Amino acid sequence: GAVVSQHPSWVICKSGTSVKIECRSLDFQATTMFWYRQFPKQSLMLMATSNEGSKATYEQGVEKDKFLINHASLTLSTLTVTSAHPEDSSFYICSAPGYSYSAGELFFGEGSRLTVL
Amino acid sequence: SQQGEEDPQALSIQEGENATMNCSYKTSINNLQWYRQNSGRGLVHLILIRSNEREKHSGRLRVTLDTSKKSSSLLITASRAADTASYFCATDPGNYGQNFVFGPGTRLSVLP
């Protein structure tokens, strides 16, 4: 199946710094990628839809200036958490529709655990 | 908003037993999918069932879909300790991955 790689898998940073998380589709092109946030023992909440070559679409309540998304190529989307604060600590996961979207499934990265001190 | 609702939220069984998880949803769908998540990891696609299908099998997995009741069930037969994970249903309206809605998940513990 298709592979989505996410990096870093975990990161610890000081409050006020910015953190960049990368999501790559390794063996297929992804014009669209999705970014989710997951709190412990909870489900995934869609934050934004990343579109190659255009602006991301953010879900209601998600600050676009706080969570910057750049989808510069067909295989890479990045999420930058700017001026991170402890409340931004969470598990961030990206996904992309498979190359054969008629199959309907999403392929997920392994997630990035962010801890803001 | 979260559409899929799983129950139970947590399930603990002995190895060898069957595990059944249910999912309910509210709006029309193109397909419904089940995913598995090991602790601290990404999600892995298990099985997809289309809105015109009623039952689907994949190895030890059996999924049913009742569109009239807007519900689905996932049955794992002959469970193993390695099946311990969280299981999520996700409804897909068929919009190329957009508007996927994940349920809250069922945390399955299979005791050896």
mmCIF file of C-alpha atoms in Angstrom:
data_model
loop_
_atom_site.group_PDB
_atom_site.id
_atom_site.type_symbol
_atom_site.label_atom_id
_atom_site.label_comp_id
_atom_site.label_asym_id
_atom_site.label_seq_id
_atom_site.Cartn_x
_atom_site.Cartn_y
_atom_site.Cartn_z
ATOM 1 C CA GLY A 1 0.000 0.000 0.000
ATOM 2 C CA ALA A 2 0.921 3.639 -0.216
ATOM 3 C CA VAL A 3 3.320 5.015 2.358
ATOM 4 C CA VAL A 4 3.123 8.332 4.134
ATOM 5 C CA SER A 5 6.131 9.361 6.164
ATOM 6 C CA GLN A 6 5.922 11.905 8.942
ATOM 7 C CA HIS A 7 8.846 13.592 10.641
ATOM 8 C CA PRO A 8 9.767 14.141 13.390
ATOM 9 C CA SER A 9 8.008 11.418 15.330
ATOM 10 C CA TRP A 10 8.416 13.380 18.523
ATOM 11 C CA VAL A 11 9.669 16.808 19.444
ATOM 12 C CA ILE A 12 10.089 18.752 22.651
ATOM 13 C CA CYS A 13 10.407 22.491 22.477
ATOM 14 C CA LYS A 14 10.335 25.553 24.674
ATOM 15 C CA SER A 15 7.325 27.800 24.842
ATOM 16 C CA GLY A 16 7.449 30.519 22.206
ATOM 17 C CA THR A 17 9.420 28.577 19.634
ATOM 18 C CA SER A 18 8.131 27.293 16.309
ATOM 19 C CA VAL A 19 8.069 23.670 15.274
ATOM 20 C CA LYS A 20 7.805 22.265 11.772
ATOM 21 C CA ILE A 21 6.346 18.851 11.028
ATOM 22 C CA GLU A 22 6.757 17.256 7.614
ATOM 23 C CA CYS A 23 4.422 14.853 5.874
ATOM 24 C CA ARG A 24 5.649 13.082 2.764
ATOM 25 C CA SER A 25 3.962 10.699 0.385
ATOM 26 C CA LEU A 26 6.765 8.314 -0.506
ATOM 27 C CA ASP A 27 5.460 6.347 -3.455
ATOM 28 C CA PHE A 28 2.578 8.374 -4.753
ATOM 29 C CA GLN A 29 1.603 11.944 -5.414
ATOM 30 C CA ALA A 30 -0.800 13.689 -3.111
ATOM 31 C CA THR A 31 -2.417 16.888 -4.265
ATOM 32 C CA THR A 32 -4.333 16.882 -1.023
ATOM 33 C CA MET A 33 -3.194 16.035 2.474
ATOM 34 C CA PHE A 34 -5.020 16.272 5.759
ATOM 35 C CA TRP A 35 -3.725 17.351 9.141
ATOM 36 C CA TYR A 36 -5.300 16.065 12.339
ATOM 37 C CA ARG A 37 -4.804 16.650 16.004
ATOM 38 C CA GLN A 38 -5.397 13.936 18.557
ATOM 39 C CA PHE A 39 -5.569 14.304 22.317
ATOM 40 C CA PRO A 40 -4.949 11.308 24.586
ATOM 41 C CA LYS A 41 -7.639 8.671 24.372
ATOM 42 C CA GLN A 42 -9.621 10.771 21.935
ATOM 43 C CA SER A 43 -10.364 10.616 18.272
ATOM 44 C CA LEU A 44 -8.782 12.521 15.441
ATOM 45 C CA MET A 45 -9.944 16.041 14.812
ATOM 46 C CA LEU A 46 -9.374 17.456 11.372
ATOM 47 C CA MET A 47 -7.446 20.708 11.561
ATOM 48 C CA ALA A 48 -6.973 21.576 7.926
ATOM 49 C CA THR A 49 -6.834 20.344 4.373
ATOM 50 C CA SER A 50 -3.560 21.014 2.603
ATOM 51 C CA ASN A 51 -3.776 21.632 -1.130
ATOM 52 C CA GLU A 52 -0.749 21.520 -3.408
ATOM 53 C CA GLY A 53 -0.127 24.887 -4.965
ATOM 54 C CA SER A 54 -2.867 26.718 -3.137
ATOM 55 C CA LYS A 55 -3.887 27.820 0.315
ATOM 56 C CA ALA A 56 -4.889 25.342 2.946
ATOM 57 C CA THR A 57 -8.468 25.102 4.087
ATOM 58 C CA TYR A 58 -8.821 25.323 7.847
ATOM 59 C CA GLU A 59 -11.560 23.877 9.972
ATOM 60 C CA GLN A 60 -13.609 26.157 12.126
ATOM 61 C CA GLY A 61 -11.805 27.183 15.256
ATOM 62 C CA VAL A 62 -8.316 26.406 13.952
ATOM 63 C CA GLU A 63 -6.072 29.470 13.800
ATOM 64 C CA LYS A 64 -4.413 29.618 10.417
ATOM 65 C CA ASP A 65 -1.738 32.005 11.672
ATOM 66 C CA LYS A 66 -0.944 29.618 14.469
ATOM 67 C CA PHE A 67 -0.802 26.480 12.362
ATOM 68 C CA LEU A 68 0.886 27.334 9.090
ATOM 69 C CA ILE A 69 0.509 24.803 6.329
ATOM 70 C CA ASN A 70 2.566 24.700 3.175
ATOM 71 C CA HIS A 71 2.028 22.158 0.428
ATOM 72 C CA ALA A 72 4.851 23.077 -1.909
ATOM 73 C CA SER A 73 5.071 19.876 -3.910
ATOM 74 C CA LEU A 74 3.009 16.849 -4.779
ATOM 75 C CA THR A 75 4.777 14.788 -2.138
ATOM 76 C CA LEU A 76 5.328 17.161 0.766
ATOM 77 C CA SER A 77 3.130 19.108 3.129
ATOM 78 C CA THR A 78 4.424 20.849 6.219
ATOM 79 C CA LEU A 79 2.670 22.008 9.369
ATOM 80 C CA THR A 80 4.404 24.697 11.386
ATOM 81 C CA VAL A 81 3.175 25.369 14.888
ATOM 82 C CA THR A 82 4.195 28.954 15.475
ATOM 83 C CA SER A 83 4.976 30.401 18.892
ATOM 84 C CA ALA A 84 4.081 27.125 20.492
ATOM 85 C CA HIS A 85 2.567 27.036 23.973
ATOM 86 C CA PRO A 86 1.959 24.139 26.349
ATOM 87 C CA GLU A 87 -1.666 23.876 25.212
ATOM 88 C CA ASP A 88 -0.389 23.058 21.723
ATOM 89 C CA SER A 89 1.108 19.858 23.069
ATOM 90 C CA SER A 90 -0.617 17.055 21.241
ATOM 91 C CA PHE A 91 -0.273 14.257 18.727
ATOM 92 C CA TYR A 92 -0.398 15.540 15.161
ATOM 93 C CA ILE A 93 -1.136 13.149 12.305
ATOM 94 C CA CYS A 94 -1.245 13.672 8.565
ATOM 95 C CA SER A 95 -2.957 11.609 5.900
ATOM 96 C CA ALA A 96 -3.357 11.512 2.162
ATOM 97 C CA PRO A 97 -5.864 9.848 -0.136
ATOM 98 C CA GLY A 98 -4.336 6.853 -1.890
ATOM 99 C CA TYR A 99 -3.186 6.985 -5.469
ATOM 100 C CA SER A 100 -6.226 5.028 -6.428
ATOM 101 C CA TYR A 101 -8.845 7.027 -4.654
ATOM 102 C CA SER A 102 -11.546 4.815 -5.999
ATOM 103 C CA ALA A 103 -10.402 2.554 -3.175
ATOM 104 C CA GLY A 104 -11.411 5.308 -0.800
ATOM 105 C CA GLU A 105 -8.869 4.801 1.911
ATOM 106 C CA LEU A 106 -6.609 7.317 3.544
ATOM 107 C CA PHE A 107 -2.972 6.588 4.271
ATOM 108 C CA PHE A 108 -1.664 7.965 7.519
ATOM 109 C CA GLY A 109 1.701 9.038 8.745
ATOM 110 C CA GLU A 110 2.976 7.664 12.024
ATOM 111 C CA GLY A 111 2.198 10.871 13.819
ATOM 112 C CA SER A 112 4.289 13.497 15.573
ATOM 113 C CA ARG A 113 4.092 13.976 19.306
ATOM 114 C CA LEU A 114 4.710 17.584 20.266
ATOM 115 C CA THR A 115 5.500 18.529 23.833
ATOM 116 C CA VAL A 116 5.825 22.206 24.610
ATOM 117 C CA LEU A 117 7.515 23.018 27.886
ATOM 118 C CA SER B 1 -18.114 17.509 14.011
ATOM 119 C CA GLN B 2 -17.713 13.890 14.959
ATOM 120 C CA GLN B 3 -20.349 11.840 13.232
ATOM 121 C CA GLY B 4 -19.324 8.278 13.824
ATOM 122 C CA GLU B 5 -20.001 7.101 17.322
ATOM 123 C CA GLU B 6 -18.497 3.857 18.467
ATOM 124 C CA ASP B 7 -19.567 1.688 21.284
ATOM 125 C CA PRO B 8 -18.309 0.370 23.507
ATOM 126 C CA GLN B 9 -15.674 2.964 24.260
ATOM 127 C CA ALA B 10 -13.535 0.306 25.855
ATOM 128 C CA LEU B 11 -13.600 -3.464 25.571
ATOM 129 C CA SER B 12 -11.523 -6.041 27.387
ATOM 130 C CA ILE B 13 -11.607 -9.696 26.357
ATOM 131 C CA GLN B 14 -9.572 -12.856 26.639
ATOM 132 C CA GLU B 15 -7.421 -14.129 23.806
ATOM 133 C CA GLY B 16 -9.433 -16.379 21.527
ATOM 134 C CA GLU B 17 -12.726 -14.601 22.135
ATOM 135 C CA ASN B 18 -14.507 -12.528 19.545
ATOM 136 C CA ALA B 19 -14.655 -8.754 19.782
ATOM 137 C CA THR B 20 -17.541 -6.734 18.398
ATOM 138 C CA MET B 21 -17.495 -2.983 18.025
ATOM 139 C CA ASN B 22 -20.332 -0.851 16.755
ATOM 140 C CA CYS B 23 -20.453 2.451 14.961
ATOM 141 C CA SER B 24 -23.374 4.772 14.323
ATOM 142 C CA TYR B 25 -23.469 7.783 12.065
ATOM 143 C CA LYS B 26 -25.862 10.514 11.138
ATOM 144 C CA THR B 27 -25.583 11.600 7.522
ATOM 145 C CA SER B 28 -25.473 9.816 4.172
ATOM 146 C CA ILE B 29 -22.230 8.171 3.190
ATOM 147 C CA ASN B 30 -20.410 6.850 0.170
ATOM 148 C CA ASN B 31 -18.558 4.311 2.269
ATOM 149 C CA LEU B 32 -17.595 3.544 5.829
ATOM 150 C CA GLN B 33 -14.126 2.496 6.863
ATOM 151 C CA TRP B 34 -12.527 0.979 9.907
ATOM 152 C CA TYR B 35 -9.052 1.897 11.065
ATOM 153 C CA ARG B 36 -6.779 0.610 13.756
ATOM 154 C CA GLN B 37 -4.354 2.636 15.850
ATOM 155 C CA ASN B 38 -1.709 1.188 18.088
ATOM 156 C CA SER B 39 -0.801 3.402 20.991
ATOM 157 C CA GLY B 40 1.167 6.442 19.869
ATOM 158 C CA ARG B 41 1.139 5.449 16.223
ATOM 159 C CA GLY B 42 -0.637 6.429 13.043
ATOM 160 C CA LEU B 43 -3.818 4.824 11.781
ATOM 161 C CA VAL B 44 -3.861 1.748 9.608
ATOM 162 C CA HIS B 45 -6.708 1.078 7.228
ATOM 163 C CA LEU B 46 -8.471 -2.215 7.935
ATOM 164 C CA ILE B 47 -11.479 -2.473 5.715
ATOM 165 C CA LEU B 48 -13.853 -0.394 3.616
ATOM 166 C CA ILE B 49 -17.490 -1.147 3.015
ATOM 167 C CA ARG B 50 -19.464 0.750 0.412
ATOM 168 C CA SER B 51 -22.953 2.050 0.983
ATOM 169 C CA ASN B 52 -24.436 -0.576 -1.334
ATOM 170 C CA GLU B 53 -22.751 -3.435 0.501
ATOM 171 C CA ARG B 54 -24.104 -5.147 3.593
ATOM 172 C CA GLU B 55 -21.254 -7.339 4.709
ATOM 173 C CA LYS B 56 -17.579 -7.715 4.001
ATOM 174 C CA HIS B 57 -14.862 -10.052 5.202
ATOM 175 C CA SER B 58 -11.117 -9.714 5.415
ATOM 176 C CA GLY B 59 -9.242 -12.456 7.242
ATOM 177 C CA ARG B 60 -10.491 -12.446 10.830
ATOM 178 C CA LEU B 61 -12.431 -9.244 10.278
ATOM 179 C CA ARG B 62 -16.083 -9.047 9.435
ATOM 180 C CA VAL B 63 -17.831 -5.757 8.836
ATOM 181 C CA THR B 64 -21.529 -5.172 8.432
ATOM 182 C CA LEU B 65 -23.322 -2.064 7.306
ATOM 183 C CA ASP B 66 -26.971 -1.186 7.805
ATOM 184 C CA THR B 67 -27.667 2.059 6.003
ATOM 185 C CA SER B 68 -31.276 2.115 7.154
ATOM 186 C CA LYS B 69 -30.100 2.239 10.754
ATOM 187 C CA LYS B 70 -26.960 4.188 9.889
ATOM 188 C CA SER B 71 -24.814 1.725 11.757
ATOM 189 C CA SER B 72 -21.900 -0.606 11.201
ATOM 190 C CA SER B 73 -20.195 -3.279 13.213
ATOM 191 C CA LEU B 74 -16.688 -4.671 13.221
ATOM 192 C CA LEU B 75 -16.184 -8.222 14.410
ATOM 193 C CA ILE B 76 -12.727 -9.562 15.131
ATOM 194 C CA THR B 77 -12.798 -13.315 15.509
ATOM 195 C CA ALA B 78 -10.379 -15.419 17.525
ATOM 196 C CA SER B 79 -8.725 -12.352 18.969
ATOM 197 C CA ARG B 80 -5.027 -12.222 19.766
ATOM 198 C CA ALA B 81 -3.052 -10.110 22.191
ATOM 199 C CA ALA B 82 -1.617 -8.312 19.153
ATOM 200 C CA ASP B 83 -5.124 -7.061 18.317
ATOM 201 C CA THR B 84 -4.906 -4.742 21.326
ATOM 202 C CA ALA B 85 -5.373 -1.258 19.880
ATOM 203 C CA SER B 86 -7.924 1.483 19.341
ATOM 204 C CA TYR B 87 -10.357 0.983 16.507
ATOM 205 C CA PHE B 88 -12.042 3.872 14.732
ATOM 206 C CA CYS B 89 -14.828 3.968 12.231
ATOM 207 C CA ALA B 90 -14.762 6.735 9.671
ATOM 208 C CA THR B 91 -17.535 7.847 7.397
ATOM 209 C CA ASP B 92 -16.658 9.035 3.913
ATOM 210 C CA PRO B 93 -19.167 11.075 1.943
ATOM 211 C CA GLY B 94 -17.120 10.345 -1.180
ATOM 212 C CA ASN B 95 -15.506 13.739 -1.518
ATOM 213 C CA TYR B 96 -11.948 12.575 -2.211
ATOM 214 C CA GLY B 97 -10.955 12.297 1.410
ATOM 215 C CA GLN B 98 -12.511 15.519 2.489
ATOM 216 C CA ASN B 99 -15.156 15.554 5.154
ATOM 217 C CA PHE B 100 -14.006 12.231 6.554
ATOM 218 C CA VAL B 101 -15.401 11.987 10.061
ATOM 219 C CA PHE B 102 -13.866 9.727 12.657
ATOM 220 C CA GLY B 103 -15.727 8.314 15.593
ATOM 221 C CA PRO B 104 -14.359 8.457 19.147
ATOM 222 C CA GLY B 105 -12.973 4.940 18.872
ATOM 223 C CA THR B 106 -13.102 1.726 20.849
ATOM 224 C CA ARG B 107 -10.076 0.784 22.926
ATOM 225 C CA LEU B 108 -9.721 -2.968 22.716
ATOM 226 C CA SER B 109 -7.606 -4.881 25.177
ATOM 227 C CA VAL B 110 -7.011 -8.556 24.468
ATOM 228 C CA LEU B 111 -5.649 -10.310 27.508
ATOM 229 C CA PRO B 112 -3.332 -13.276 27.031
#
